[in-house]
Coordinates of C-alpha atoms in Angstrom, one line a residue:
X1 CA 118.7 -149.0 55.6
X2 CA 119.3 -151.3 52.5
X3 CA 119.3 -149.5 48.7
X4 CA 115.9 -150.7 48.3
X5 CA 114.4 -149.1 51.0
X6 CA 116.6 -146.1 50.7
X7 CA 114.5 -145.9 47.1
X8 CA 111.7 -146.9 48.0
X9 CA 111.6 -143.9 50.7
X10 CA 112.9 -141.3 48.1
X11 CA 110.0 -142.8 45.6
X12 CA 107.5 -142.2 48.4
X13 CA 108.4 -138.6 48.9
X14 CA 108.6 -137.5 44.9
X15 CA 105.1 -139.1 44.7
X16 CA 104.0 -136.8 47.9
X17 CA 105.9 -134.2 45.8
X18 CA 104.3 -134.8 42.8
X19 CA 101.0 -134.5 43.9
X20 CA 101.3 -131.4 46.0
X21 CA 102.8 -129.8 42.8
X22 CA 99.3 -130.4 40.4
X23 CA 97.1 -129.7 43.6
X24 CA 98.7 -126.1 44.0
X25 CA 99.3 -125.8 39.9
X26 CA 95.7 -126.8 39.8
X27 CA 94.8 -124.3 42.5
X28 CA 96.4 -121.6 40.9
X29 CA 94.8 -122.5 37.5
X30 CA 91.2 -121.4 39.1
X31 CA 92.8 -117.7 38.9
X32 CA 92.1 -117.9 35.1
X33 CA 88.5 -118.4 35.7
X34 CA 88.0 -115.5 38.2
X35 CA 90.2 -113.3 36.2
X36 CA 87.8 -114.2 32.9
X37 CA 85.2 -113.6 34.8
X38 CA 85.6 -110.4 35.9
X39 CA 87.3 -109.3 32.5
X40 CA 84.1 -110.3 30.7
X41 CA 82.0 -108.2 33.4
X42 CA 84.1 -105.6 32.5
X43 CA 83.5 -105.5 29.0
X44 CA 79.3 -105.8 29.7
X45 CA 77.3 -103.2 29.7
X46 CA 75.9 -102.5 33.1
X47 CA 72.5 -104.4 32.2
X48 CA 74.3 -107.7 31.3
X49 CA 76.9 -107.9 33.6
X50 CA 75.5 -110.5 36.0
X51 CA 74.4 -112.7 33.0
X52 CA 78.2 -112.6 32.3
X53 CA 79.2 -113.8 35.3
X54 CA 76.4 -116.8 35.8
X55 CA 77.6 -117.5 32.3
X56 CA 81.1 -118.3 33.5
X57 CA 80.4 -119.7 36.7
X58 CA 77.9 -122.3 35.1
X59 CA 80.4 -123.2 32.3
X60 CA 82.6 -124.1 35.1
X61 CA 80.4 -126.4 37.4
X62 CA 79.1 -128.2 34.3
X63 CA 82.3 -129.1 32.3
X64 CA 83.5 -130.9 35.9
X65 CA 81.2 -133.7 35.9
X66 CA 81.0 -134.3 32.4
X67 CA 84.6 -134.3 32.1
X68 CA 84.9 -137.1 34.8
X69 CA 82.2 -138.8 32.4
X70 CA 83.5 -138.5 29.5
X71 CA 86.1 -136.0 29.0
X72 CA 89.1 -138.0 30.4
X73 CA 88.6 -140.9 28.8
X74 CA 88.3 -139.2 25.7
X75 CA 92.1 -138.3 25.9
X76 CA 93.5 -141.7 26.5
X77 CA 91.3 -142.6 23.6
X78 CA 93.2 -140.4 21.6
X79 CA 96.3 -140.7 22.4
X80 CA 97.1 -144.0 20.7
X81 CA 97.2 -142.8 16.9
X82 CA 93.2 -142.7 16.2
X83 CA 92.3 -139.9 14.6
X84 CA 88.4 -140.5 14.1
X85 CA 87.2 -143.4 16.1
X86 CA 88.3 -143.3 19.5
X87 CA 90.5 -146.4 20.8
X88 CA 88.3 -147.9 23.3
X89 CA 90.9 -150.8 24.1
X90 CA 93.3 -148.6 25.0
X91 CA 95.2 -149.8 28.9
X92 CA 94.5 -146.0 30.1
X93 CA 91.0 -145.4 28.3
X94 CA 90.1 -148.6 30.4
X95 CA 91.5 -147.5 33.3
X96 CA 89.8 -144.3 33.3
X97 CA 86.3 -144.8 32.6
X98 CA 84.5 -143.7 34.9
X99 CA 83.5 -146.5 37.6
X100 CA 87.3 -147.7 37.3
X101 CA 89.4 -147.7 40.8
X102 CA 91.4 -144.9 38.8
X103 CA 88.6 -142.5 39.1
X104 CA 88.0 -142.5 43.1
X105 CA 90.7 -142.8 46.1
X106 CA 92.7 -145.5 45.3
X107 CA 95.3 -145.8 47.8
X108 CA 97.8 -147.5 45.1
X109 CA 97.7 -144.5 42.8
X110 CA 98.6 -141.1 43.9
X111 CA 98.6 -139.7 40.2
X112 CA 95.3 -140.2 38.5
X113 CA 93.4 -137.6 40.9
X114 CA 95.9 -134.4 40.3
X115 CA 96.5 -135.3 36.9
X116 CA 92.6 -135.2 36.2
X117 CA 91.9 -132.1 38.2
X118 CA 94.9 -130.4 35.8
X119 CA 93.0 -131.0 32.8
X120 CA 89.8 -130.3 34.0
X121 CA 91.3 -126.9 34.8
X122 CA 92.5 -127.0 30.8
X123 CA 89.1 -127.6 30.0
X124 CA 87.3 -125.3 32.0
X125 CA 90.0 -122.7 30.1
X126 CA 88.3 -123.5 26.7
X127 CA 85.2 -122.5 27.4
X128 CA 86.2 -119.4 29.5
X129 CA 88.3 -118.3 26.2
X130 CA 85.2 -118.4 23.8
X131 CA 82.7 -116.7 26.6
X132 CA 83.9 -113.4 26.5
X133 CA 83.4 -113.2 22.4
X134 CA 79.9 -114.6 22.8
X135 CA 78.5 -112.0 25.8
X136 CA 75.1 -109.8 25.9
X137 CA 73.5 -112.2 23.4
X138 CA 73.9 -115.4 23.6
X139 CA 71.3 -118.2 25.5
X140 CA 72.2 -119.6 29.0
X141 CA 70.9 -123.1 28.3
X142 CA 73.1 -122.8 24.4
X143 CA 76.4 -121.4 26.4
X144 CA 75.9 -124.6 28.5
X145 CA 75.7 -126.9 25.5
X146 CA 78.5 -125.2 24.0
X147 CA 80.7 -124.9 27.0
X148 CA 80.7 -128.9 27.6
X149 CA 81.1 -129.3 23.5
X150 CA 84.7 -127.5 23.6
X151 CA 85.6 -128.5 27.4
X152 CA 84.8 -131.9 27.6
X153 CA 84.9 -133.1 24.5
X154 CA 86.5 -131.1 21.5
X155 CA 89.7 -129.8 22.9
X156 CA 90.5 -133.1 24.7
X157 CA 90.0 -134.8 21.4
X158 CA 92.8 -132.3 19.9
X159 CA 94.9 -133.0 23.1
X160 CA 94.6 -137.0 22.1
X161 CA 96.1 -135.9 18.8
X162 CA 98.9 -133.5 19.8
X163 CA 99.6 -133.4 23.1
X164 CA 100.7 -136.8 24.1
X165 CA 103.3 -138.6 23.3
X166 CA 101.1 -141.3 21.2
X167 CA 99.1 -139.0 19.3
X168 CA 99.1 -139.1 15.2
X169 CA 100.4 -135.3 15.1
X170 CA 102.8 -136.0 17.5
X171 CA 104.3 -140.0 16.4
X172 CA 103.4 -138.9 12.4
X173 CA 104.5 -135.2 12.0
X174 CA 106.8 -134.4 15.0
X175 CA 103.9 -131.6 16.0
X176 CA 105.3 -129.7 18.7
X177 CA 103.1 -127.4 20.8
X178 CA 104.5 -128.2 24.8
X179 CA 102.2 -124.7 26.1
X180 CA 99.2 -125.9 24.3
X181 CA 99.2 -123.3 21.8
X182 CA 97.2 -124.8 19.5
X183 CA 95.0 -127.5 21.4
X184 CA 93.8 -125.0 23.5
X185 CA 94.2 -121.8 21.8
X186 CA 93.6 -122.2 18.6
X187 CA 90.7 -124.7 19.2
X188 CA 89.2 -122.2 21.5
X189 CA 89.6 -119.1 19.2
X190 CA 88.1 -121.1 15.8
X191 CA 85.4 -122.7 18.0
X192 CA 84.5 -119.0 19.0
X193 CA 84.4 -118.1 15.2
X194 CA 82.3 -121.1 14.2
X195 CA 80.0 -119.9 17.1
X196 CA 79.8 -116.3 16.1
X197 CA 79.4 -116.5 13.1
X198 CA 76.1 -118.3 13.7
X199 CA 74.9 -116.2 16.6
X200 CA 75.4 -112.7 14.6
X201 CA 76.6 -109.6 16.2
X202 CA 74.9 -107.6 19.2
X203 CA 71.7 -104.9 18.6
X204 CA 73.4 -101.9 17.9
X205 CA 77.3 -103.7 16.9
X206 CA 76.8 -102.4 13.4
X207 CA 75.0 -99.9 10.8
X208 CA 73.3 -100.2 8.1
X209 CA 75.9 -99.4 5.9
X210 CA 78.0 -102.3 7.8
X211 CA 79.9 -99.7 9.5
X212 CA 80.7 -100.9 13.3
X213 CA 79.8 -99.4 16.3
X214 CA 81.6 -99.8 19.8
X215 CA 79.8 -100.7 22.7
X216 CA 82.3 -100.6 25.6
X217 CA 81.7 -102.4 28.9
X218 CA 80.9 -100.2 31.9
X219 CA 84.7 -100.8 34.0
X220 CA 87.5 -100.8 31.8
X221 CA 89.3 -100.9 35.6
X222 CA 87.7 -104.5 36.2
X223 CA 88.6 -105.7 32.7
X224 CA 92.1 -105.1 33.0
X225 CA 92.3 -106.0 36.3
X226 CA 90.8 -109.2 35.6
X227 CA 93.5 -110.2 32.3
X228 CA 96.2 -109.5 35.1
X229 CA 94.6 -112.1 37.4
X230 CA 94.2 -114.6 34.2
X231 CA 97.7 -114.1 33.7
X232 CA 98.6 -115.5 37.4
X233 CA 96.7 -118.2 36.3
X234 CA 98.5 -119.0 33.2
X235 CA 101.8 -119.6 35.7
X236 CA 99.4 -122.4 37.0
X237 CA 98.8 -123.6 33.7
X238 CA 102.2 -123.7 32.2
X239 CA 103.6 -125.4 35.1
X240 CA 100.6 -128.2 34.9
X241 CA 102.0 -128.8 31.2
X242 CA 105.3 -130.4 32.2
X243 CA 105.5 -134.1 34.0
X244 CA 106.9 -133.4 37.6
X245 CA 110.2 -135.8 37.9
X246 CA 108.2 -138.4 40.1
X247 CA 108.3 -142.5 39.4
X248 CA 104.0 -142.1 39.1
X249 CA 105.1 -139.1 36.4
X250 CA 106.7 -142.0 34.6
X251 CA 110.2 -141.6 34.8
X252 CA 112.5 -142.0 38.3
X253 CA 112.5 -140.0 41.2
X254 CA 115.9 -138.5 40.6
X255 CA 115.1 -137.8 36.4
X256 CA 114.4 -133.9 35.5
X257 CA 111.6 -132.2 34.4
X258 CA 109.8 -133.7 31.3
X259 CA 107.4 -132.3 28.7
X260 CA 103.8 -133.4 28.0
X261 CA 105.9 -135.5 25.0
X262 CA 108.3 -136.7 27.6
X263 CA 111.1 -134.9 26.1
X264 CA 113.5 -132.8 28.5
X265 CA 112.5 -129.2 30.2
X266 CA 113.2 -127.3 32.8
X267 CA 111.4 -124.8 35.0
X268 CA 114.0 -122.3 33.8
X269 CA 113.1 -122.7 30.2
X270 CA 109.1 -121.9 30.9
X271 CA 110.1 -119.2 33.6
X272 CA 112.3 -116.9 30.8
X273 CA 109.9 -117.3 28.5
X274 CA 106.9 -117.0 30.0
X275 CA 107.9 -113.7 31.3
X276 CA 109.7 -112.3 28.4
X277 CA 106.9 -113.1 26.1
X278 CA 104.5 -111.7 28.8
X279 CA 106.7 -108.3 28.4
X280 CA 106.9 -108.3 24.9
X281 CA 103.3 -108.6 24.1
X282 CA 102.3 -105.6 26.3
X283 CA 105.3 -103.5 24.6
X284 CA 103.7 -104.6 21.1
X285 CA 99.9 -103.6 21.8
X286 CA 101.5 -100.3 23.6
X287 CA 103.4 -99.3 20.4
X288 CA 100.4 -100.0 18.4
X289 CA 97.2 -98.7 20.3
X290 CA 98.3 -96.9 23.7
X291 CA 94.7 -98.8 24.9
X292 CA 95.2 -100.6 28.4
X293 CA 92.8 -103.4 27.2
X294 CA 94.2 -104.6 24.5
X295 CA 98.0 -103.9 26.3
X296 CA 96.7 -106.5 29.0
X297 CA 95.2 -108.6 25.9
X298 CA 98.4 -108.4 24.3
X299 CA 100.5 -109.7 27.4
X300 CA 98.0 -113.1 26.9
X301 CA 98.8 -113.0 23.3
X302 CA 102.5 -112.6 23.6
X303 CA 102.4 -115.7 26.1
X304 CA 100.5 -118.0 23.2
X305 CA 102.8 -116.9 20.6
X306 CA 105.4 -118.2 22.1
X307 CA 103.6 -120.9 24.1
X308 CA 103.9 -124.3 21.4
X309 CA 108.5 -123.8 22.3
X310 CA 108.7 -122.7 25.9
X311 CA 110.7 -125.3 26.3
X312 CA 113.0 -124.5 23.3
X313 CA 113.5 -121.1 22.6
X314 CA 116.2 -118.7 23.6
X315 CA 114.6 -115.6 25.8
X316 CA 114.9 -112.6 23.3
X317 CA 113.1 -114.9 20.8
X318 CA 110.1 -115.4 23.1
X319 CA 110.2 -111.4 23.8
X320 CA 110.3 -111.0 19.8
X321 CA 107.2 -113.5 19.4
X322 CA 105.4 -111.6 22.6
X323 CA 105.9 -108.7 20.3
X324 CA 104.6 -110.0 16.8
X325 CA 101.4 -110.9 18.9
X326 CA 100.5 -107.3 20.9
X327 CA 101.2 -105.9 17.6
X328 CA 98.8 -108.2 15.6
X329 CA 95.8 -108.5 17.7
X330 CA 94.5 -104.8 17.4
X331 CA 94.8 -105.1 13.1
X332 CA 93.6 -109.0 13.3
X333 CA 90.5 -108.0 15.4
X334 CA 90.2 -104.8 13.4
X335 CA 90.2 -107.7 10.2
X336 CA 87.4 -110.0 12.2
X337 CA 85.0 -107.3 12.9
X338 CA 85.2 -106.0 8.7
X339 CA 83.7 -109.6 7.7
X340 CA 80.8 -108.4 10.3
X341 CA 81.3 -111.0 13.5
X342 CA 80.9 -109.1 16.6
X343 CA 83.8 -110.9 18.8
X344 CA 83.2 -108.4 22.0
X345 CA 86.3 -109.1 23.4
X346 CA 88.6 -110.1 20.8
X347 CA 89.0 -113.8 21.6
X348 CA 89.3 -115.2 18.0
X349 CA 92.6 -113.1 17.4
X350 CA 94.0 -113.0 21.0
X351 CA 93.6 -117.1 21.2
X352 CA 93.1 -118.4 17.6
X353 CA 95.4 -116.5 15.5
X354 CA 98.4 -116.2 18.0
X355 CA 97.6 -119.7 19.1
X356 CA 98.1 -120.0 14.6
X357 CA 101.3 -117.8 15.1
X358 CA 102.7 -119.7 18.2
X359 CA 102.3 -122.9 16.2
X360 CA 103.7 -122.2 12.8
X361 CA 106.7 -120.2 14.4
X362 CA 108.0 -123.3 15.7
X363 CA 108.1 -125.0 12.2
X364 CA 109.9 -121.6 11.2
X365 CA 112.0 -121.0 13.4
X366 CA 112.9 -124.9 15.1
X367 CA 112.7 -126.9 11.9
X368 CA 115.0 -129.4 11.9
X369 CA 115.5 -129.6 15.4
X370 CA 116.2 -133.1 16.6
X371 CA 113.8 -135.6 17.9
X372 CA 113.4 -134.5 21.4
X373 CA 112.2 -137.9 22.6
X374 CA 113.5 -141.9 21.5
X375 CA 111.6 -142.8 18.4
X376 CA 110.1 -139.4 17.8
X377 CA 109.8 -137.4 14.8
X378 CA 112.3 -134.4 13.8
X379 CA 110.1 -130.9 14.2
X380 CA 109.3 -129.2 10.7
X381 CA 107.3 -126.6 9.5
X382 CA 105.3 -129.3 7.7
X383 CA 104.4 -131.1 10.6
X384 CA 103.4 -127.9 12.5
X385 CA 101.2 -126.3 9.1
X386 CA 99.3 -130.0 9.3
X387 CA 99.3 -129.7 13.2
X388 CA 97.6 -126.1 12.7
X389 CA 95.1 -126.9 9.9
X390 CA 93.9 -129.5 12.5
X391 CA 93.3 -127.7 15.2
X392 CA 91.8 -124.8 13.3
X393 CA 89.2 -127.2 11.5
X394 CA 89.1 -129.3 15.1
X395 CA 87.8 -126.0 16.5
X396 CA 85.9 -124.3 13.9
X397 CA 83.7 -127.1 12.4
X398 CA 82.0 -128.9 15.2
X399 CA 81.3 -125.0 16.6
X400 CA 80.0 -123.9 13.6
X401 CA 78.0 -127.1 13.3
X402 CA 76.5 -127.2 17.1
X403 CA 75.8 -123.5 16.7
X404 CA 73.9 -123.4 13.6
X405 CA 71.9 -126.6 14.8
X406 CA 71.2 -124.3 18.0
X407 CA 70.2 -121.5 16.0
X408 CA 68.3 -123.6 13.3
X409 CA 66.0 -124.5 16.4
X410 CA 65.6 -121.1 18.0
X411 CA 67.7 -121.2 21.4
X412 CA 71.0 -119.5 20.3
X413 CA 70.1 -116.4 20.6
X414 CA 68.6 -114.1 23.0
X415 CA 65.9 -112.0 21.4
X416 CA 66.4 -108.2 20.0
X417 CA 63.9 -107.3 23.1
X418 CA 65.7 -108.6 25.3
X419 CA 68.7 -107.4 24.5
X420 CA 67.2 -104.3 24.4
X421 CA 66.5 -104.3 28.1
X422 CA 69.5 -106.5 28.9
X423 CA 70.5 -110.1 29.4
X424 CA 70.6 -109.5 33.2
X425 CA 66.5 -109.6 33.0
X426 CA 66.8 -112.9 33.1
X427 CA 68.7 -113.0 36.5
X428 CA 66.6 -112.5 40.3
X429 CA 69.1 -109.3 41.7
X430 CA 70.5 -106.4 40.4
X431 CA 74.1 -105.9 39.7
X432 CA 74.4 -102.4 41.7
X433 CA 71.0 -101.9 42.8
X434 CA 71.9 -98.9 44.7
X435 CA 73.5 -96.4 42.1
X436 CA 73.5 -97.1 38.8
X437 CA 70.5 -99.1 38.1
X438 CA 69.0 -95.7 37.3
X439 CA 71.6 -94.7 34.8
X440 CA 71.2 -95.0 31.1
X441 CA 74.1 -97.1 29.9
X442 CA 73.1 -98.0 26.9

């Protein structure tokens, strides 16, 4: 066998490779759905608890067609230096429109499938993180609207910006955010707080006196269960955010693992501190509140704190960030809830403010770390504060805009009636129609 077929063999098999590693990453990425789900059921009452669920499952099934409309094509868009005005000319935003050969089997490209089904798994993420803070009150058909808003079209945008290697944050500032801290998280969480604050807090959330009220979800077993299975998820996830050493990944078969900048990683790197971050977090919330829900919610938050550098920091640091983040949520929540926004499940300061924390830490702590690709910029703590106020206004503005449209025309919110009697009267079968259906769980 010549050299060139020798190559051309061992190209063939890291492609095969490459593929099978987004299917199963993608796979594993559908944990994070089921595991919201039934963490949201969890935190209902027993009369919305199916509403929850149809909430989720819908969010899902819509955000996958319109992000093979629209979505993809979006990020390719973006990821030329536009920060407004999508670039339509752009090679890849041409390829990927959606009647191109590189949105069906083409034979000759064994990349653009599993790389689309990873991000629509990222997508389908940002509207499970803002369903949970939204539950018992908001409108199916609204949820729907707002679900394809932040999947399909306003994370991906942020994604255009900051993570690829031809975005403005990323070409002008150096932003650095390889686990997606900030164009998921923090887009997620400060779209949930543009949302809430339009759809206004559950009957019963808060007194007169603007004291609040809890109204705990009827299986704190299921809720807790269900962050664990998110978590499983998230090793889907973070794996799906490097670029699998492949000649279709863009670099040669025998090259190492790459970042979604094209910098160096390795497994290694994300495995520590994934973990230790993972760790840390519980430990934090468990110092702070003893409270198996928010320990579980502080294991997520840990991971975002620490999620913009997986690639760059030493372990104990990622155990020390964890930390910061379980002991944050509970007083940042505690904060959210004082200004009267009923977030049921503490999205906005599990996603948006240690998303914030997972950002700005690396300006703290890596600034002045050297370009990690040829041509790019050095990471600072300017770039990452500019990187942050984008995504926090990329998130918060267009759902506080949608939502108060929504609102302005009556189909936000479900009526106080309703509510009343439970979301789940809007669904054809019972929950648990043979035991508690009786019970008073209000």
């Amino acid at each position: 066998m010549s050299p060139e077929e020798l190559r051309a063999v061992i190209d063939a098999a890291a492609n095969a490779s490459m593929e099978a590693y987004y299917w199963w990453a993608t796979g594993i990425m559908v944990c994070i759905h089921a595991g919201f789900m039934m963490y949201e059921m969890g935190q209902s009452r027993v009369r919305n608890v199916l509403a929850s669920g149809v909430k989720n499952i819908l969010a899902f099934a819509f955000i996958i067609p319109t992000f093979f409309l629209f979505g993809w094509w979006l990020y390719w868009a973006y990821g030329t230096g536009n920060i407004f005005i999508p670039d339509a000319s752009a090679e890849f935003a041409q390829y990927y429109v959606p009647w191109s050969d590189g949105m069906g089997p083409n034979l000759q490209d064994q990349a653009s499938g599993v790389f689309w089904a990873a991000f629509v798994l990222f997508s389908a993420t940002t509207a499970s993180i803002v369903s949970g803070s939204v539950i018992e009150r908001i409108r199916i058909s609204s949820w729907i609207i707002l679900a394809t808003l932040v999947g399909s079209v306003v994370w991906i945008i942020a994604a255009g910006w900051g993570w690829s290697a031809g975005g403005w944050l990323a070409t002008d500032w150096g932003y650095h955010d390889v686990g997606a801290a900030g164009v998921v998280h923090m887009i997620s969480g400060f779209f949930a707080l543009g949302v809430l604050i339009n759809l206004g807090p559950r009957v019963g959330r808060f007194n007169a006196d603007g004291s609040a009220n809890d109204l705990p979800g009827h299986s704190i077993p299921m809720t807790i269960a269900g962050l664990m299975i998110i978590i499983i998820g998230f090793f889907g996830f973070l794996g799906a955010c490097l670029l699998y050493p492949a000649p279709m990944a863009g670099s040669t078969a025998d090259a190492g693992w790459l970042t979604i900048y094209g910098g160096p990683a390795t497994l290694s790197s994300f495995a520590f501190n994934t973990l230790m971050s993972f760790a840390g977090g519980i430990i934090g919330a468990y110092f702070i509140t003893k409270d198996p829900f928010w320990m579980m919610s502080g294991a997520l938050a840990g991971i975002f704190c620490a999620a913009a550098g997986l690639d760059l920091w030493c372990p104990g640091t990622a155990f020390a960030l964890g930390f910061l983040g379980g002991v944050v949520i509970p007083y940042a929540h505690k904060m959210i809830t004082s200004w009267g926004i009923d977030d049921a499940v503490g999205a906005v300061s599990v996603h948006g403010v240690c998303g914030l924390i997972g950002v700005l830490a690396v300006g703290v702590l890596l600034g002045g770390y050297p370009p990690l690709t040829e041509g790019g910029e050095t990471i600072s703590f300017t770039g990452q504060l500019v990187g942050a106020i984008a995504m926090g206004l990329g998130g918060f503005i267009p759902g506080y805009v949608v939502s108060w449209i929504l609102n302005k025309c009556g189909i936000l919110r479900t009526s106080d009636a309703v509510q009343q009697i439970g979301v789940d009267a809007e669904i054809p079968v019972a929950a648990y129609p043979e035991n508690m259906q009786s019970r008073d769980y209000s």
